[in-house]
């Protein structure tokens, strides 16, 4: 107890001071030079020319493929915790699959791989699964490679309605892994037994006040809102977008909305903390297995449909192996095995016929194998220019984080 | 473990003694080298990069160029000042609550725990054995609307009190400012308790006995002896709580609603979702400067006026 009681603080101040003097010693000029250097380094974030994208393919010498996918997005044997279709692929081709579930969120994953892709370096991954708009951005930036169709003969099984998407005409760069709808899920326990059948009811019904969640995916939340206003998400204007944002802002200001979520709405919906929310089909089918009382509605005004797509990043070290993997999953029998577990909508024609024999309850589920009438009411969100994407994201983000 | 605990209050004051012994030895500089190198690589370099980024303009498609566009700061502040102030408000509240909970706890462990001292200290640190995220998610379950905590709050009219203070809106605890502040308080409590314990534990018990001999009542002895002697711990504890709490975004994200957004969440959104790197960098820089100013003012006040 010899030092003064306040000893801690003057010492800290001195520390700050001396550090400041040190910085001054280094010199403002050096700092300015550093700032400028970073500025020029930053300009490297640019489109990569088609000829510079491929790496030397090690597929034949290294029998591996590195695949990043979303969590719980593939068949798992509940007893052994193994992944049967992946194991069967390895047994068939001798290619070992490094399957990593590190794709939790499009934006987060983009931030994770951006530094390598911007510098046109290997990301350590040969294939991953990006949602439509992210696949669109990657194609626009030139950060993914053309698929070699010769290695993917099964691509002929792709459902015809998915062949000519706006962001990838003729599917040169991407192939869907799973598709799904976005609609409304509700827990009757918390709504007082009430059904929630329209977007307007979700956004305004006082019985749901403070117990509604919407999705952080702008295209789902805004798309469904546009539909509720009679606009088509595939061909809306700036004014339509602004009107939808105004509508949502009023809803948020009124305290109707508890928050914006990704996949994590499942827990709250099951416990009843969330009375009703925007939700993805596959999630709800899985949730309903444990909570049969949960309701899921595709609103009469229309619902959103999206796909998550295989893409092969620039400088992937095992491109051919990745293409063989994609080809394998485009076999209807294999896709049927995946579907039986993940319960999304398979993009592979013929999977339904396989499941009709193996698991008829899945084959007749409208959320997994929708009828033509259901598909007619499914809408896609139109592709955005870079400028629109920035403006819309900005507006939506201030709604989410107001 | 006690050695590390002593650091905040103990080793710093030794610094002023050093310059007087003028020795030509290079050893101290060599010893400093790893620390300085660490600081340069992981603090100074990113800082310069951040400052540069905040002054750039461009987009991810065209690339970014340094244009010294200082206006980004003005735009970012006018758009997000409410989140910035809210963050400091929540962090300050959590710090005060942390002190109110942590001081008696640290006091008890230091003076009254006897042979249970080490067990209690381990219990304070025990939550760190699981991840920050898991612990915050656990609060979702604890505060959920069908849980016992909500039931208790409703039955005892505490809920009405919180509602009149605008800390909750409806009849629930989750997704309210209350839940966010509770989460912050809980998550940073050990950072408060450990420095407090370290400075309380070093107090010579004979000083208190002497106070008693001079007819000081226990409260007077506490006010005149224990509290002043524990102030280094209070300063360290409040700083270690306030600084990370102000930048936190997990608690408000998981326990809050759309009107509890803190500045960390805004930065996260601007960086990850909007891809507006200059705004994200400008906000990060502003947050850092604001914290630096607040801390400097606080330390100076605590250091010169109250303590002398």
PDB file of N, CA and C in Angstrom, chain B residues 56-119:
ATOM      1  N   UNK B  56     -12.600   6.611 -47.952  1.00  0.00           N
ATOM      2  CA  UNK B  56     -12.670   6.188 -49.346  1.00  0.00           C
ATOM      3  C   UNK B  56     -14.092   6.297 -49.874  1.00  0.00           C
ATOM      4  N   UNK B  57     -14.197   6.335 -51.169  1.00  0.00           N
ATOM      5  CA  UNK B  57     -15.514   6.213 -51.796  1.00  0.00           C
ATOM      6  C   UNK B  57     -15.403   5.168 -52.891  1.00  0.00           C
ATOM      7  N   UNK B  58     -16.555   4.629 -53.267  1.00  0.00           N
ATOM      8  CA  UNK B  58     -16.566   3.635 -54.327  1.00  0.00           C
ATOM      9  C   UNK B  58     -17.605   2.581 -54.027  1.00  0.00           C
ATOM     10  N   UNK B  59     -17.529   1.456 -54.726  1.00  0.00           N
ATOM     11  CA  UNK B  59     -18.440   0.354 -54.462  1.00  0.00           C
ATOM     12  C   UNK B  59     -17.661  -0.924 -54.672  1.00  0.00           C
ATOM     13  N   UNK B  60     -18.291  -2.022 -54.286  1.00  0.00           N
ATOM     14  CA  UNK B  60     -17.579  -3.284 -54.394  1.00  0.00           C
ATOM     15  C   UNK B  60     -17.312  -3.650 -55.859  1.00  0.00           C
ATOM     16  N   UNK B  61     -18.142  -3.165 -56.765  1.00  0.00           N
ATOM     17  CA  UNK B  61     -17.961  -3.477 -58.184  1.00  0.00           C
ATOM     18  C   UNK B  61     -16.806  -2.671 -58.783  1.00  0.00           C
ATOM     19  N   UNK B  62     -16.819  -1.354 -58.473  1.00  0.00           N
ATOM     20  CA  UNK B  62     -15.805  -0.476 -59.070  1.00  0.00           C
ATOM     21  C   UNK B  62     -14.508  -0.465 -58.277  1.00  0.00           C
ATOM     22  N   UNK B  63     -14.555  -0.936 -57.067  1.00  0.00           N
ATOM     23  CA  UNK B  63     -13.402  -0.817 -56.207  1.00  0.00           C
ATOM     24  C   UNK B  63     -13.461   0.494 -55.448  1.00  0.00           C
ATOM     25  N   UNK B  64     -12.596   0.620 -54.427  1.00  0.00           N
ATOM     26  CA  UNK B  64     -12.608   1.815 -53.596  1.00  0.00           C
ATOM     27  C   UNK B  64     -11.359   2.635 -53.852  1.00  0.00           C
ATOM     28  N   UNK B  65     -11.493   3.938 -53.782  1.00  0.00           N
ATOM     29  CA  UNK B  65     -10.330   4.804 -53.916  1.00  0.00           C
ATOM     30  C   UNK B  65     -10.366   5.840 -52.814  1.00  0.00           C
ATOM     31  N   UNK B  66      -9.187   6.202 -52.334  1.00  0.00           N
ATOM     32  CA  UNK B  66      -9.097   7.177 -51.251  1.00  0.00           C
ATOM     33  C   UNK B  66      -9.370   8.570 -51.811  1.00  0.00           C
ATOM     34  N   UNK B  67     -10.494   9.136 -51.433  1.00  0.00           N
ATOM     35  CA  UNK B  67     -10.834  10.469 -51.955  1.00  0.00           C
ATOM     36  C   UNK B  67     -10.905  11.493 -50.834  1.00  0.00           C
ATOM     37  N   UNK B  68     -10.513  11.098 -49.623  1.00  0.00           N
ATOM     38  CA  UNK B  68     -10.564  11.987 -48.459  1.00  0.00           C
ATOM     39  C   UNK B  68     -11.962  12.543 -48.273  1.00  0.00           C
ATOM     40  N   UNK B  69     -12.953  11.702 -48.495  1.00  0.00           N
ATOM     41  CA  UNK B  69     -14.341  12.150 -48.393  1.00  0.00           C
ATOM     42  C   UNK B  69     -14.750  12.166 -46.919  1.00  0.00           C
ATOM     43  N   UNK B  70     -14.541  13.295 -46.268  1.00  0.00           N
ATOM     44  CA  UNK B  70     -14.778  13.401 -44.831  1.00  0.00           C
ATOM     45  C   UNK B  70     -16.281  13.401 -44.533  1.00  0.00           C
ATOM     46  N   UNK B  71     -17.079  13.695 -45.560  1.00  0.00           N
ATOM     47  CA  UNK B  71     -18.534  13.793 -45.384  1.00  0.00           C
ATOM     48  C   UNK B  71     -19.173  12.505 -44.888  1.00  0.00           C
ATOM     49  N   UNK B  72     -18.498  11.361 -45.127  1.00  0.00           N
ATOM     50  CA  UNK B  72     -19.028  10.082 -44.659  1.00  0.00           C
ATOM     51  C   UNK B  72     -19.314  10.133 -43.157  1.00  0.00           C
ATOM     52  N   UNK B  73     -18.416  10.799 -42.417  1.00  0.00           N
ATOM     53  CA  UNK B  73     -18.583  10.880 -40.963  1.00  0.00           C
ATOM     54  C   UNK B  73     -19.866  11.626 -40.605  1.00  0.00           C
ATOM     55  N   UNK B  74     -20.069  12.762 -41.277  1.00  0.00           N
ATOM     56  CA  UNK B  74     -21.270  13.554 -41.008  1.00  0.00           C
ATOM     57  C   UNK B  74     -22.531  12.766 -41.329  1.00  0.00           C
ATOM     58  N   UNK B  75     -22.535  12.114 -42.510  1.00  0.00           N
ATOM     59  CA  UNK B  75     -23.707  11.348 -42.921  1.00  0.00           C
ATOM     60  C   UNK B  75     -23.979  10.214 -41.940  1.00  0.00           C
ATOM     61  N   UNK B  76     -22.912   9.492 -41.572  1.00  0.00           N
ATOM     62  CA  UNK B  76     -23.060   8.344 -40.679  1.00  0.00           C
ATOM     63  C   UNK B  76     -23.602   8.801 -39.328  1.00  0.00           C
ATOM     64  N   UNK B  77     -23.083   9.920 -38.833  1.00  0.00           N
ATOM     65  CA  UNK B  77     -23.522  10.387 -37.510  1.00  0.00           C
ATOM     66  C   UNK B  77     -24.950  10.898 -37.528  1.00  0.00           C
ATOM     67  N   UNK B  78     -25.310  11.590 -38.605  1.00  0.00           N
ATOM     68  CA  UNK B  78     -26.679  12.104 -38.626  1.00  0.00           C
ATOM     69  C   UNK B  78     -27.668  10.949 -38.775  1.00  0.00           C
ATOM     70  N   UNK B  79     -27.238   9.860 -39.437  1.00  0.00           N
ATOM     71  CA  UNK B  79     -28.158   8.725 -39.602  1.00  0.00           C
ATOM     72  C   UNK B  79     -28.211   7.843 -38.352  1.00  0.00           C
ATOM     73  N   UNK B  80     -27.108   7.738 -37.643  1.00  0.00           N
ATOM     74  CA  UNK B  80     -27.048   6.717 -36.590  1.00  0.00           C
ATOM     75  C   UNK B  80     -26.685   7.256 -35.208  1.00  0.00           C
ATOM     76  N   UNK B  81     -26.837   8.574 -34.981  1.00  0.00           N
ATOM     77  CA  UNK B  81     -26.449   9.099 -33.670  1.00  0.00           C
ATOM     78  C   UNK B  81     -27.316   8.521 -32.549  1.00  0.00           C
ATOM     79  N   UNK B  82     -28.592   8.232 -32.858  1.00  0.00           N
ATOM     80  CA  UNK B  82     -29.443   7.726 -31.775  1.00  0.00           C
ATOM     81  C   UNK B  82     -28.959   6.356 -31.296  1.00  0.00           C
ATOM     82  N   UNK B  83     -28.495   5.521 -32.259  1.00  0.00           N
ATOM     83  CA  UNK B  83     -27.972   4.208 -31.848  1.00  0.00           C
ATOM     84  C   UNK B  83     -26.694   4.368 -31.026  1.00  0.00           C
ATOM     85  N   UNK B  84     -25.892   5.380 -31.391  1.00  0.00           N
ATOM     86  CA  UNK B  84     -24.639   5.617 -30.664  1.00  0.00           C
ATOM     87  C   UNK B  84     -24.938   6.011 -29.217  1.00  0.00           C
ATOM     88  N   UNK B  85     -25.859   6.982 -29.052  1.00  0.00           N
ATOM     89  CA  UNK B  85     -26.191   7.429 -27.696  1.00  0.00           C
ATOM     90  C   UNK B  85     -26.839   6.298 -26.898  1.00  0.00           C
ATOM     91  N   UNK B  86     -27.702   5.529 -27.593  1.00  0.00           N
ATOM     92  CA  UNK B  86     -28.354   4.416 -26.916  1.00  0.00           C
ATOM     93  C   UNK B  86     -27.313   3.430 -26.392  1.00  0.00           C
ATOM     94  N   UNK B  87     -26.294   3.161 -27.203  1.00  0.00           N
ATOM     95  CA  UNK B  87     -25.253   2.220 -26.781  1.00  0.00           C
ATOM     96  C   UNK B  87     -24.589   2.695 -25.498  1.00  0.00           C
ATOM     97  N   UNK B  88     -24.257   3.993 -25.459  1.00  0.00           N
ATOM     98  CA  UNK B  88     -23.602   4.515 -24.262  1.00  0.00           C
ATOM     99  C   UNK B  88     -24.558   4.488 -23.072  1.00  0.00           C
ATOM    100  N   UNK B  89     -25.827   4.763 -23.329  1.00  0.00           N
ATOM    101  CA  UNK B  89     -26.822   4.711 -22.251  1.00  0.00           C
ATOM    102  C   UNK B  89     -26.933   3.313 -21.664  1.00  0.00           C
ATOM    103  N   UNK B  90     -27.077   2.323 -22.543  1.00  0.00           N
ATOM    104  CA  UNK B  90     -27.191   0.934 -22.082  1.00  0.00           C
ATOM    105  C   UNK B  90     -25.916   0.507 -21.362  1.00  0.00           C
ATOM    106  N   UNK B  91     -24.772   0.860 -21.959  1.00  0.00           N
ATOM    107  CA  UNK B  91     -23.500   0.436 -21.367  1.00  0.00           C
ATOM    108  C   UNK B  91     -23.320   1.061 -19.985  1.00  0.00           C
ATOM    109  N   UNK B  92     -23.688   2.349 -19.857  1.00  0.00           N
ATOM    110  CA  UNK B  92     -23.546   3.018 -18.565  1.00  0.00           C
ATOM    111  C   UNK B  92     -24.477   2.389 -17.533  1.00  0.00           C
ATOM    112  N   UNK B  93     -25.724   2.110 -17.940  1.00  0.00           N
ATOM    113  CA  UNK B  93     -26.668   1.474 -17.019  1.00  0.00           C
ATOM    114  C   UNK B  93     -26.153   0.110 -16.573  1.00  0.00           C
ATOM    115  N   UNK B  94     -25.671  -0.665 -17.550  1.00  0.00           N
ATOM    116  CA  UNK B  94     -25.163  -1.997 -17.214  1.00  0.00           C
ATOM    117  C   UNK B  94     -23.960  -1.896 -16.289  1.00  0.00           C
ATOM    118  N   UNK B  95     -23.131  -0.860 -16.483  1.00  0.00           N
ATOM    119  CA  UNK B  95     -21.960  -0.693 -15.633  1.00  0.00           C
ATOM    120  C   UNK B  95     -22.368  -0.373 -14.193  1.00  0.00           C
ATOM    121  N   UNK B  96     -23.335   0.539 -14.048  1.00  0.00           N
ATOM    122  CA  UNK B  96     -23.796   0.895 -12.700  1.00  0.00           C
ATOM    123  C   UNK B  96     -24.428  -0.319 -12.017  1.00  0.00           C
ATOM    124  N   UNK B  97     -25.282  -1.049 -12.773  1.00  0.00           N
ATOM    125  CA  UNK B  97     -25.897  -2.252 -12.199  1.00  0.00           C
ATOM    126  C   UNK B  97     -24.824  -3.271 -11.832  1.00  0.00           C
ATOM    127  N   UNK B  98     -23.836  -3.400 -12.713  1.00  0.00           N
ATOM    128  CA  UNK B  98     -22.749  -4.335 -12.463  1.00  0.00           C
ATOM    129  C   UNK B  98     -22.005  -3.987 -11.177  1.00  0.00           C
ATOM    130  N   UNK B  99     -21.812  -2.680 -10.966  1.00  0.00           N
ATOM    131  CA  UNK B  99     -21.122  -2.234  -9.755  1.00  0.00           C
ATOM    132  C   UNK B  99     -21.971  -2.536  -8.519  1.00  0.00           C
ATOM    133  N   UNK B 100     -23.281  -2.277  -8.629  1.00  0.00           N
ATOM    134  CA  UNK B 100     -24.176  -2.518  -7.497  1.00  0.00           C
ATOM    135  C   UNK B 100     -24.226  -3.997  -7.125  1.00  0.00           C
ATOM    136  N   UNK B 101     -24.173  -4.856  -8.148  1.00  0.00           N
ATOM    137  CA  UNK B 101     -24.197  -6.292  -7.875  1.00  0.00           C
ATOM    138  C   UNK B 101     -22.801  -6.785  -7.511  1.00  0.00           C
ATOM    139  N   UNK B 102     -21.804  -6.265  -8.232  1.00  0.00           N
ATOM    140  CA  UNK B 102     -20.456  -6.802  -8.124  1.00  0.00           C
ATOM    141  C   UNK B 102     -19.729  -6.393  -6.854  1.00  0.00           C
ATOM    142  N   UNK B 103     -19.983  -5.153  -6.393  1.00  0.00           N
ATOM    143  CA  UNK B 103     -19.231  -4.687  -5.224  1.00  0.00           C
ATOM    144  C   UNK B 103     -19.517  -5.523  -3.976  1.00  0.00           C
ATOM    145  N   UNK B 104     -20.794  -5.702  -3.626  1.00  0.00           N
ATOM    146  CA  UNK B 104     -21.066  -6.549  -2.447  1.00  0.00           C
ATOM    147  C   UNK B 104     -20.519  -7.963  -2.614  1.00  0.00           C
ATOM    148  N   UNK B 105     -20.595  -8.467  -3.865  1.00  0.00           N
ATOM    149  CA  UNK B 105     -20.100  -9.816  -4.121  1.00  0.00           C
ATOM    150  C   UNK B 105     -18.594  -9.880  -3.893  1.00  0.00           C
ATOM    151  N   UNK B 106     -17.870  -8.930  -4.494  1.00  0.00           N
ATOM    152  CA  UNK B 106     -16.416  -8.912  -4.342  1.00  0.00           C
ATOM    153  C   UNK B 106     -16.049  -8.696  -2.874  1.00  0.00           C
ATOM    154  N   UNK B 107     -16.788  -7.827  -2.190  1.00  0.00           N
ATOM    155  CA  UNK B 107     -16.551  -7.531  -0.776  1.00  0.00           C
ATOM    156  C   UNK B 107     -16.696  -8.796   0.057  1.00  0.00           C
ATOM    157  N   UNK B 108     -17.778  -9.516  -0.205  1.00  0.00           N
ATOM    158  CA  UNK B 108     -18.030 -10.748   0.534  1.00  0.00           C
ATOM    159  C   UNK B 108     -16.921 -11.759   0.300  1.00  0.00           C
ATOM    160  N   UNK B 109     -16.542 -11.912  -0.983  1.00  0.00           N
ATOM    161  CA  UNK B 109     -15.499 -12.893  -1.285  1.00  0.00           C
ATOM    162  C   UNK B 109     -14.190 -12.489  -0.613  1.00  0.00           C
ATOM    163  N   UNK B 110     -13.872 -11.194  -0.634  1.00  0.00           N
ATOM    164  CA  UNK B 110     -12.586 -10.749  -0.112  1.00  0.00           C
ATOM    165  C   UNK B 110     -12.517 -10.837   1.411  1.00  0.00           C
ATOM    166  N   UNK B 111     -13.626 -10.483   2.103  1.00  0.00           N
ATOM    167  CA  UNK B 111     -13.547 -10.358   3.566  1.00  0.00           C
ATOM    168  C   UNK B 111     -14.264 -11.457   4.339  1.00  0.00           C
ATOM    169  N   UNK B 112     -15.332 -11.985   3.778  1.00  0.00           N
ATOM    170  CA  UNK B 112     -16.180 -12.870   4.580  1.00  0.00           C
ATOM    171  C   UNK B 112     -16.156 -14.329   4.147  1.00  0.00           C
ATOM    172  N   UNK B 113     -15.527 -14.620   3.017  1.00  0.00           N
ATOM    173  CA  UNK B 113     -15.709 -15.960   2.458  1.00  0.00           C
ATOM    174  C   UNK B 113     -14.863 -17.017   3.151  1.00  0.00           C
ATOM    175  N   UNK B 114     -13.772 -16.596   3.823  1.00  0.00           N
ATOM    176  CA  UNK B 114     -12.931 -17.571   4.506  1.00  0.00           C
ATOM    177  C   UNK B 114     -12.396 -18.604   3.542  1.00  0.00           C
ATOM    178  N   UNK B 115     -12.578 -19.887   3.884  1.00  0.00           N
ATOM    179  CA  UNK B 115     -12.007 -20.925   3.027  1.00  0.00           C
ATOM    180  C   UNK B 115     -12.792 -21.129   1.746  1.00  0.00           C
ATOM    181  N   UNK B 116     -13.949 -20.479   1.623  1.00  0.00           N
ATOM    182  CA  UNK B 116     -14.741 -20.615   0.391  1.00  0.00           C
ATOM    183  C   UNK B 116     -14.278 -19.650  -0.706  1.00  0.00           C
ATOM    184  N   UNK B 117     -13.295 -18.818  -0.348  1.00  0.00           N
ATOM    185  CA  UNK B 117     -12.847 -17.766  -1.256  1.00  0.00           C
ATOM    186  C   UNK B 117     -12.572 -18.272  -2.672  1.00  0.00           C
ATOM    187  N   UNK B 118     -11.733 -19.313  -2.744  1.00  0.00           N
ATOM    188  CA  UNK B 118     -11.351 -19.788  -4.078  1.00  0.00           C
ATOM    189  C   UNK B 118     -12.521 -20.394  -4.836  1.00  0.00           C
ATOM    190  N   UNK B 119     -13.358 -21.122  -4.096  1.00  0.00           N
ATOM    191  CA  UNK B 119     -14.535 -21.719  -4.742  1.00  0.00           C
ATOM    192  C   UNK B 119     -15.414 -20.625  -5.332  1.00  0.00           C
TER     193      UNK B 119
END
